[in-house]
Short mmCIF file of C-alpha atoms in Angstrom, two decimals:
data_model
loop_
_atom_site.label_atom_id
_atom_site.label_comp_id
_atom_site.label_asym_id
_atom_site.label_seq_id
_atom_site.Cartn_x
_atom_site.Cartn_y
_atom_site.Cartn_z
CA UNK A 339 20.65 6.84 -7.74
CA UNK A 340 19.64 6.50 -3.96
CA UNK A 341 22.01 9.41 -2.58
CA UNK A 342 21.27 10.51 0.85
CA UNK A 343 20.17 14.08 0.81
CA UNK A 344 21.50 17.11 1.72
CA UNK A 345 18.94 18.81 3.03
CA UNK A 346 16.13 16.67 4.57
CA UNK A 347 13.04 17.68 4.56
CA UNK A 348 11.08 17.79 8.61
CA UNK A 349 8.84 15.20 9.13
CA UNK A 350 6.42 17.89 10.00
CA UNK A 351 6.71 19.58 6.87
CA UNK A 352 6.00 16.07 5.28
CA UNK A 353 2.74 15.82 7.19
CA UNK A 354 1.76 19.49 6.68
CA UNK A 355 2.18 18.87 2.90
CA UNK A 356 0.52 15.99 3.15
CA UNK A 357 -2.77 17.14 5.37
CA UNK A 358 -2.85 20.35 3.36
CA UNK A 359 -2.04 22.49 6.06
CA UNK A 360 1.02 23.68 4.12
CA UNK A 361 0.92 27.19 2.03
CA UNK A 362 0.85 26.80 -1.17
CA UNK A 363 3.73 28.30 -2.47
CA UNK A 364 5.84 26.42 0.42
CA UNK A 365 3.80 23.21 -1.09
CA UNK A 366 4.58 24.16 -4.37
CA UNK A 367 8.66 24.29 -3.61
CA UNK A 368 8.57 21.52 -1.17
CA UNK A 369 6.90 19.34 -4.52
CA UNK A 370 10.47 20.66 -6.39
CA UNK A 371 12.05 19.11 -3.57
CA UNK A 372 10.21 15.65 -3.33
CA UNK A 373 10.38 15.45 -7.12
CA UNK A 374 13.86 15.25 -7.46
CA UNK A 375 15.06 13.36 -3.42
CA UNK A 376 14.64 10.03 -3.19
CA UNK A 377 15.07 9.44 0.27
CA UNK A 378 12.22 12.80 1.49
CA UNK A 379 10.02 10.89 -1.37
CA UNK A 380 10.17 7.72 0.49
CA UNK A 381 9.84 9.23 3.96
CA UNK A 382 6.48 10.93 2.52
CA UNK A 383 5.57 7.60 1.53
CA UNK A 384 5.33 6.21 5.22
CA UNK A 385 3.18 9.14 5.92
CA UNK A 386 0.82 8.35 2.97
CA UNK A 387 0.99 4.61 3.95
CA UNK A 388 0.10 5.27 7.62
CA UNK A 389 -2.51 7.58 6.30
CA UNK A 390 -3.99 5.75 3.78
CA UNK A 391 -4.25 2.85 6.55
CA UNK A 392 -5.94 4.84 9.14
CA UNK A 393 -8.52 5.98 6.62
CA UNK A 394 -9.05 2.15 5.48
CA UNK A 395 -9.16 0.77 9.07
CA UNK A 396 -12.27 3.82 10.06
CA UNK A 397 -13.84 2.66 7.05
CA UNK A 398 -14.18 -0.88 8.41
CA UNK A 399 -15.49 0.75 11.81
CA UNK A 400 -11.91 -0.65 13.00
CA UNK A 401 -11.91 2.50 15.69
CA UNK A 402 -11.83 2.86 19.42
CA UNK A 403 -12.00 5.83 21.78
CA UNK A 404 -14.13 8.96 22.05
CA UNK A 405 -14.70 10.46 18.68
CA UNK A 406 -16.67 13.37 17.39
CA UNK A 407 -19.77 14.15 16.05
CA UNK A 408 -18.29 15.48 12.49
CA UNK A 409 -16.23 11.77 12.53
CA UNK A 410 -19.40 9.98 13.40
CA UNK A 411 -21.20 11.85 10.69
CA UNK A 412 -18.54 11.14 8.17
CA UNK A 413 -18.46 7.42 8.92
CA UNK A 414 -22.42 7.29 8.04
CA UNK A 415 -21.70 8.98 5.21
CA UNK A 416 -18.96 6.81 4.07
CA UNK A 417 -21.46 3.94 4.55
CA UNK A 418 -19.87 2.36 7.74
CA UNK A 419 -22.73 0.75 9.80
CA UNK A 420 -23.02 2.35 12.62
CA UNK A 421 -25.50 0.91 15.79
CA UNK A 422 -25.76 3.63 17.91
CA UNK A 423 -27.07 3.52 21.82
CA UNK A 424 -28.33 6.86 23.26
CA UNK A 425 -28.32 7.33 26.81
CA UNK A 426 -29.38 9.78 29.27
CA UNK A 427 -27.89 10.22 33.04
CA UNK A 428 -28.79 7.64 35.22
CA UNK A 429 -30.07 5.36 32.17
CA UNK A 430 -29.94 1.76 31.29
CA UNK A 431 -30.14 0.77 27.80
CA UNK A 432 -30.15 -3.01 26.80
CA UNK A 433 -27.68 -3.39 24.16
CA UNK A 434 -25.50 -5.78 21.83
CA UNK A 435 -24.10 -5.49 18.36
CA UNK A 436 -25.11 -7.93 15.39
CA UNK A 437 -23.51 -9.43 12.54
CA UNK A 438 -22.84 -6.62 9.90
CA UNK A 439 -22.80 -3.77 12.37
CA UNK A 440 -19.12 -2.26 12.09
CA UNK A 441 -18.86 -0.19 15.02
CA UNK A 442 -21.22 0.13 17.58
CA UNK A 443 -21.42 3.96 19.14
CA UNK A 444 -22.53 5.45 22.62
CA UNK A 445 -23.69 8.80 22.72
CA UNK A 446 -23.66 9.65 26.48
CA UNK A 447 -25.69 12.56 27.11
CA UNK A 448 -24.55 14.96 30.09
CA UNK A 449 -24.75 18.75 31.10
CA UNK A 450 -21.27 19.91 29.97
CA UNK A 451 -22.30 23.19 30.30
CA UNK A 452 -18.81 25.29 31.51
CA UNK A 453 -16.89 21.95 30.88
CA UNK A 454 -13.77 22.06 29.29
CA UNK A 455 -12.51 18.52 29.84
CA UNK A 456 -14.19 15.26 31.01
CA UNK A 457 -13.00 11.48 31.98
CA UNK A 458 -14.99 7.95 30.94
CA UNK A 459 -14.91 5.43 33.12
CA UNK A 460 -16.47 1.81 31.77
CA UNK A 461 -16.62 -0.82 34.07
CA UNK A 462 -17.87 -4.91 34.35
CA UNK A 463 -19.15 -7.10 36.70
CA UNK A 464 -17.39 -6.71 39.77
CA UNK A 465 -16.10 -3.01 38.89
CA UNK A 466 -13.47 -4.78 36.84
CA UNK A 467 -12.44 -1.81 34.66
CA UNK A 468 -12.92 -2.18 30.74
CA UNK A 469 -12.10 0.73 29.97
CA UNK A 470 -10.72 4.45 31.28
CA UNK A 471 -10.26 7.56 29.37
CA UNK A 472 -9.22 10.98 30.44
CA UNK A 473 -8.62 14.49 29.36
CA UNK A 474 -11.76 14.03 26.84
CA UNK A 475 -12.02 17.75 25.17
CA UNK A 476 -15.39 18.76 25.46
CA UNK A 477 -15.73 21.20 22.88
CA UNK A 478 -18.45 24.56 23.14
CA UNK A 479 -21.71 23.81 23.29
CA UNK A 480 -21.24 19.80 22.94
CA UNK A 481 -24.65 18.04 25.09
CA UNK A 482 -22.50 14.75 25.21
CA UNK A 483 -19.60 12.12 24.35
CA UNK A 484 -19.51 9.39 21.96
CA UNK A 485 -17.46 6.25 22.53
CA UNK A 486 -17.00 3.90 19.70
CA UNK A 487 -16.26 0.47 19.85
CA UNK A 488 -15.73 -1.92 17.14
CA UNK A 489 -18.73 -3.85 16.05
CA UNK A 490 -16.55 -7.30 16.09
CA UNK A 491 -14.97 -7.00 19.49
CA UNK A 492 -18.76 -6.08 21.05
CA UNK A 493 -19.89 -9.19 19.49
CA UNK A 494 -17.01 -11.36 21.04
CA UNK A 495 -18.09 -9.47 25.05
CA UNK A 496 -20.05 -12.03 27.21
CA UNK A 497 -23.53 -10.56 28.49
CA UNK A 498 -23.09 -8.35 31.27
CA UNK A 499 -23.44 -5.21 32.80
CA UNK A 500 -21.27 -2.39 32.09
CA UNK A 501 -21.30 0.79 34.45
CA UNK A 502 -20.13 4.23 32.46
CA UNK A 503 -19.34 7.25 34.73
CA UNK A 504 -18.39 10.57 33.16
CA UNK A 505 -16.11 12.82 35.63
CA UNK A 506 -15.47 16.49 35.66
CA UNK A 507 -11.82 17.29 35.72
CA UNK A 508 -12.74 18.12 39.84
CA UNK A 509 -13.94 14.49 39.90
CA UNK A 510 -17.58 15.44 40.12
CA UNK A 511 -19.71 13.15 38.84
CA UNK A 512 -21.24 14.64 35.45
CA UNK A 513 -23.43 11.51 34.58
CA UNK A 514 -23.82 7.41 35.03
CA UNK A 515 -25.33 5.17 32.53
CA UNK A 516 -25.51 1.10 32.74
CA UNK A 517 -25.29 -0.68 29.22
CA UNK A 518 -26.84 -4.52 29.52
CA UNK A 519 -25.05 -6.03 27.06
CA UNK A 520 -25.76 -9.12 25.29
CA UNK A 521 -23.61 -11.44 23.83
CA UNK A 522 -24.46 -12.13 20.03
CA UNK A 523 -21.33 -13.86 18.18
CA UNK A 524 -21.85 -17.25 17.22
CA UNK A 525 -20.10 -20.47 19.60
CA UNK B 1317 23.46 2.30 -20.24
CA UNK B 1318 24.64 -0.91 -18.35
CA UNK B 1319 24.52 0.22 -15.12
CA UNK B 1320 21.12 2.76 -15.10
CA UNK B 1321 21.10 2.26 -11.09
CA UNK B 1322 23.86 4.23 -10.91
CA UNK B 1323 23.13 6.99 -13.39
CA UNK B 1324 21.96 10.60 -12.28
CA UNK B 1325 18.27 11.58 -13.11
CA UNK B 1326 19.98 13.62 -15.95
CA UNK B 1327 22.29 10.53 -17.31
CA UNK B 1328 19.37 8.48 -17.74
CA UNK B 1329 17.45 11.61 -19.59
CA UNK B 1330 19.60 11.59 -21.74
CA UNK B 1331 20.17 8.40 -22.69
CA UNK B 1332 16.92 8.23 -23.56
CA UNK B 1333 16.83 11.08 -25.86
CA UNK B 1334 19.87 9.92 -27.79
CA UNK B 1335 18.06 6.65 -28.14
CA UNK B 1336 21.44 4.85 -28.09
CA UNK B 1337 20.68 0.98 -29.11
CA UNK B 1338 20.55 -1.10 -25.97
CA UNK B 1339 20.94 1.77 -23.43
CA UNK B 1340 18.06 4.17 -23.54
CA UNK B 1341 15.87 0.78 -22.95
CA UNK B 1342 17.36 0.00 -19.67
CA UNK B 1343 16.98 3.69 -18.97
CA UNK B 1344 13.59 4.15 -19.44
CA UNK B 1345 13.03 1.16 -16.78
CA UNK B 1346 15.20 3.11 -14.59
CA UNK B 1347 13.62 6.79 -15.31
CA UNK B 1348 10.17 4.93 -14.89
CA UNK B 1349 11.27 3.14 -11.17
CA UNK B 1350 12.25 6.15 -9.55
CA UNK B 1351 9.48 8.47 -10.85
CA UNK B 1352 6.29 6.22 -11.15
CA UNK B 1353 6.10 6.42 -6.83
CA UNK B 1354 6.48 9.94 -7.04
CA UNK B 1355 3.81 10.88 -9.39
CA UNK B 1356 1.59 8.22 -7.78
CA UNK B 1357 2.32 10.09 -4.23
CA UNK B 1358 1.57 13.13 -5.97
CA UNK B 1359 -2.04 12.13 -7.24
CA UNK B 1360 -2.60 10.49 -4.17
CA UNK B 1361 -2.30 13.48 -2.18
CA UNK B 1362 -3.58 15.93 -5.05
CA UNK B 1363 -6.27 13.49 -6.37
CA UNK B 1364 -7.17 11.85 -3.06
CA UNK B 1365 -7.90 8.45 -5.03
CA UNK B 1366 -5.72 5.72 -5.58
CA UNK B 1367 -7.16 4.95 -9.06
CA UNK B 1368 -7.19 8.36 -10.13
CA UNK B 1369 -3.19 8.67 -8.84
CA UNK B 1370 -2.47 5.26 -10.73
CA UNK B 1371 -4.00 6.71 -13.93
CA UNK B 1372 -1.79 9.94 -13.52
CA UNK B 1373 1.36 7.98 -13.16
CA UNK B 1374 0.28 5.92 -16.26
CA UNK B 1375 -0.35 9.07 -18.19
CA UNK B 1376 2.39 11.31 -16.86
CA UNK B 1377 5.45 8.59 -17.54
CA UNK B 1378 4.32 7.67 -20.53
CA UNK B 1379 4.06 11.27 -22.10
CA UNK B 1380 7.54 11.86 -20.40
CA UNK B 1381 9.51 8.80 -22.11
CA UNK B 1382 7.71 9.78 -25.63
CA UNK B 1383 8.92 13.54 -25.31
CA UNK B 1384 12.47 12.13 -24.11
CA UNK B 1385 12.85 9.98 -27.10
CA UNK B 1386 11.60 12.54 -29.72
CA UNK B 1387 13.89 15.22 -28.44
CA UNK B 1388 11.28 17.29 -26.56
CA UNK B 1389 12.53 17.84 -23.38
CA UNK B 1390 14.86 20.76 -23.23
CA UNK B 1391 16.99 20.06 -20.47
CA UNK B 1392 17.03 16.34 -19.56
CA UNK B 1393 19.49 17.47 -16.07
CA UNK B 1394 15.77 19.20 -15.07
CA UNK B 1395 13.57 16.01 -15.56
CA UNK B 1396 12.41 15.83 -12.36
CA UNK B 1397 11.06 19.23 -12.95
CA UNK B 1398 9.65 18.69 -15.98
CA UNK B 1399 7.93 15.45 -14.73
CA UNK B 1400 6.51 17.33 -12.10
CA UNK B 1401 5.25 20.33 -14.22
CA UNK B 1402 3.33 17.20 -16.31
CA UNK B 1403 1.97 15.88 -13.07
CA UNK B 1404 0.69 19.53 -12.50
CA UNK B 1405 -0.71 19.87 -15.41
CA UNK B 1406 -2.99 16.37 -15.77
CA UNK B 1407 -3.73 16.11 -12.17
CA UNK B 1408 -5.38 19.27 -13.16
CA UNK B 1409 -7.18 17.88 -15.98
CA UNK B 1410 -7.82 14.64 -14.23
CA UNK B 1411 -9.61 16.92 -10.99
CA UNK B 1412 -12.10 18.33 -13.50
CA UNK B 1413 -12.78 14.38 -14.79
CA UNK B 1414 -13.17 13.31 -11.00
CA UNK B 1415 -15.53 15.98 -9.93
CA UNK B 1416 -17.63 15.11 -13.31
CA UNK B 1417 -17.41 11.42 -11.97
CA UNK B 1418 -17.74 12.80 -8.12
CA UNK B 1419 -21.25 13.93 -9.33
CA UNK B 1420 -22.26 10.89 -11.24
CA UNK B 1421 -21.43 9.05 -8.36
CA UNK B 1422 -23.25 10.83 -5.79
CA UNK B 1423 -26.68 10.50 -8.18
CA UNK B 1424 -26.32 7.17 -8.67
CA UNK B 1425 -24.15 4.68 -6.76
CA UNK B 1426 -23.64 3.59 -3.18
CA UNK B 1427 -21.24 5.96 -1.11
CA UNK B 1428 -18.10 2.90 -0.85
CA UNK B 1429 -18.81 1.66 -4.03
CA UNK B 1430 -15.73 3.68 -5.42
CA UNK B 1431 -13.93 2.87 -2.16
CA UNK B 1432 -9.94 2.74 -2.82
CA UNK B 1433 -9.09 -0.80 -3.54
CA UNK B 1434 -4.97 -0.47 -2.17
CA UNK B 1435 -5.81 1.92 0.91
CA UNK B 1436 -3.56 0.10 3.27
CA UNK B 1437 -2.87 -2.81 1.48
CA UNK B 1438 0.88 -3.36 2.30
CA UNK B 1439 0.29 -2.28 5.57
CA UNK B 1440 -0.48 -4.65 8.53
CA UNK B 1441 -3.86 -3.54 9.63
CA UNK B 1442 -4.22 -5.54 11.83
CA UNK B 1443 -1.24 -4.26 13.63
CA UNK B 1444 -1.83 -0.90 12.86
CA UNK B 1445 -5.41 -1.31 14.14
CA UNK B 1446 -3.57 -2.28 17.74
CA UNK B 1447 -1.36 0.73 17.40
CA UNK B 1448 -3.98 2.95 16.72
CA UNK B 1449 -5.61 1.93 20.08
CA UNK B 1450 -2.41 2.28 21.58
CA UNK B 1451 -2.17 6.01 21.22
CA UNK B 1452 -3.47 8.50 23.86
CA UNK B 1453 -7.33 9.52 23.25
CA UNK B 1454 -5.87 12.77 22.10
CA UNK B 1455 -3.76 11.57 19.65
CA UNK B 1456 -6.09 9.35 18.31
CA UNK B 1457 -8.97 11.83 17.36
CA UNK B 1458 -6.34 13.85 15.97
CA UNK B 1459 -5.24 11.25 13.70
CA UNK B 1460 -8.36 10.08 12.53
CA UNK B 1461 -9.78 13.46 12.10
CA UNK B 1462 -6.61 14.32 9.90
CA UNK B 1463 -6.17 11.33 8.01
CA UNK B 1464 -9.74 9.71 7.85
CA UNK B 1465 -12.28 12.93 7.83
CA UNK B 1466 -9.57 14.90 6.32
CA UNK B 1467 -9.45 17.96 8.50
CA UNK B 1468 -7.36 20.95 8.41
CA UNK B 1469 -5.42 21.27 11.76
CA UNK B 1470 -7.64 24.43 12.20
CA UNK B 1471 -10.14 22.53 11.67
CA UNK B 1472 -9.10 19.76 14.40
CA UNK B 1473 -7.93 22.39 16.82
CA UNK B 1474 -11.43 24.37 16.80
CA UNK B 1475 -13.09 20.57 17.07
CA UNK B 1476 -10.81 19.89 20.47
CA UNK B 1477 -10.57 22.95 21.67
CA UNK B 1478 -6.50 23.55 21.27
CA UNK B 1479 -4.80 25.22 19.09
CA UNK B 1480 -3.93 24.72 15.08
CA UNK B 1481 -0.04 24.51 16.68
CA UNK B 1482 -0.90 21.80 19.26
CA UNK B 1483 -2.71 19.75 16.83
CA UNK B 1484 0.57 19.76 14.39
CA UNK B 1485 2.45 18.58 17.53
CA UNK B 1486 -0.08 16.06 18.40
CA UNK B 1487 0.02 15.18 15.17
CA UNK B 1488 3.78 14.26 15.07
CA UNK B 1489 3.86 12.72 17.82
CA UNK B 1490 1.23 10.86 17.10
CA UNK B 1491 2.19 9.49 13.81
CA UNK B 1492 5.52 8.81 15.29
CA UNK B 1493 4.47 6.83 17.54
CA UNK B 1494 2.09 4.42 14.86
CA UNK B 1495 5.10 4.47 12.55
CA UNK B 1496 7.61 2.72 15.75
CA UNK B 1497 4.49 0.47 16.55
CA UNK B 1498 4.04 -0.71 13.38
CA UNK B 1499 8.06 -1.07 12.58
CA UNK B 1500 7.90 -2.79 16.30
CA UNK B 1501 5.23 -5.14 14.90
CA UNK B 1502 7.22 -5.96 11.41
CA UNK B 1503 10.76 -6.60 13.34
CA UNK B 1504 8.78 -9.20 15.76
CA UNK B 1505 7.07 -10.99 12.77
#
């Protein structure tokens, strides 16, 4: 029997229950609930499936965006292949990404000493922008940023030069790095 | 029990314990339809492996329907309770197995090579994959630091520098917004 229910559970609760950030006893009656509601028990089924596909898709190195150390950590752990590019301010560092690398990772090195917040800005030939990001958190202590890109969508860029700036939230210009990429996918 | 769709969790209890001729099979179908996801969610989120949740919902329905039909169950209205208290109880039993198998693993095999085989797989990823990129830096970290590197939102909030109440927020919105995407995505296809 599929009745609707009478008392629905929050989709936050749902996620809280299902990150683990509920209490235990509430996770223990909220279980009661699920056990015995269709409809809640489907609803924390999306969650698990959305979950469960986030989780798959990081380990294929199937992420974008700024990420942290502890995720970069846990993708090597996971075995993800990870080709990494370190640079300094006012670097260039030829790079590319090869067949079996799954997500290729810049760790962009600044003074982010008193920073709270910082902005990427990745541009091409002809300061075509590939790529802006703001409001980065720059958490205590942190000596850089890391940008991951998939390892299959590096492969597919043309050669060419990409310009990365990292802003201050006053605009001030924390550090600029040049990546020369090479194209490596096969025609 | 002709119509076993319609029964109540209890009805289909306790046709099964009477073990009426022709009914109590089509209610152990039934009993096994709507529970099975359940306990599997259960395990999943307990167990954190999708072959130790299927094993659970093996184990956990399969005790149930043998202490319906030898009278075991004291209430049949409670079943969902009592198939819960089961899942309790072996997910407890299986945790002990999995850490035992944890440590084999980590002495001797490759770190994916127990990799969940269905993580995802009636899912899109490919769509999801675009709606993941869709989503605000912000969001994004917080998603994949939740559902990927498993992190308490404390844990999150300390990592971004915001608070264990802004990450649940981010957090909803977040997954709100993958869950639309991904419906968007389905509807279109």
């Amino acid at each position: 029997m599929t009745a609707a229910c009478a008392s629905p559970v929050a989709d936050e609760r749902l996620i809280d229950y299902w990150t683990g950030d509920l209490p235990a006893d509430d996770g223990a009656a909220l279980e009661e609930h699920l056990f015995s509601c269709a409809p809640c028990s489907a609803r924390l089924e999306e969650v698990a499936s959305l979950a469960g596909g986030v989780a798959a898709l990081a380990r294929q190195g199937r992420i974008s965006g700024i990420i942290s150390r502890a995720l970069l950590n846990r993708l090597q752990r996971d075995g993800v292949r990870v080709r990494q590019f370190t640079l300094d301010p006012g670097e260039t560092v030829p790079c590319a990404a090869f067949p079996g690398d799954d997500v290729v990772v810049t760790s962009l090195h600044a003074n982010l000493a008193g920073v709270r917040a910082v902005s990427l800005r990745v541009t091409g030939p002809g300061d075509t922008v590939f790529g802006a990001v703001d409001d980065i958190p720059v958490p205590a202590a942190a000596t850089g940023i890391l940008w991951a890109t998939p390892g299959a969508f590096v492969r597919s860029m043309p050669s060419q030069q990409l310009r990365l700036t990292i802003r201050a939230a006053d605009d001030a210009v924390l550090g600029e790095y040049v990546l020369e990429h090479t194209h490596t996918e096969a025609e | 029990m002709e119509q076993a769709i319609d029964a109540s969790d209890g009805e289909l209890a306790r046709a099964v314990a009477a073990r009426a001729p022709g009914a109590s099979e089509a209610a152990e179908s039934e009993l096994y339809r709507r529970f099975a996801p359940r306990v599997r969610l259960y395990g999943l989120r307990h167990l954190r492996d999708e072959e130790s949740a299927r094993d659970l919902v093996q184990q956990v329905m399969l005790l149930t329907i043998e202490k319906l039909r030898r009278g075991d169950v004291r209430d049949p209205d409670q079943i969902a309770s009592f198939v819960l208290g089961t899942s309790r109880t072996m997910a407890t039993t299986a945790r002990r197995t999995d850490a035992r198998r944890e440590r084999l693993r980590e002495a001797f095999l490759a770190p994916d090579a127990f990799a969940s085989p269905d993580a995802g797989a009636t899912l899109d990823l490919d769509r999801l994959e675009h709606c993941l990129a869709q989503l605000v830096d912000r969001e994004r970290s917080v998603v994949l630091q939740t559902f990927y590197a498993e992190s308490s939102a404390a844990a999150v909030g300390a990592d971004l520098g915001v608070s264990e109440g802004n990450v649940r927020v981010i957090r909803h919105r977040a997954l709100a917004k993958l869950r639309a995407c991904v419906l968007a995505g389905r509807q279109a296809s």
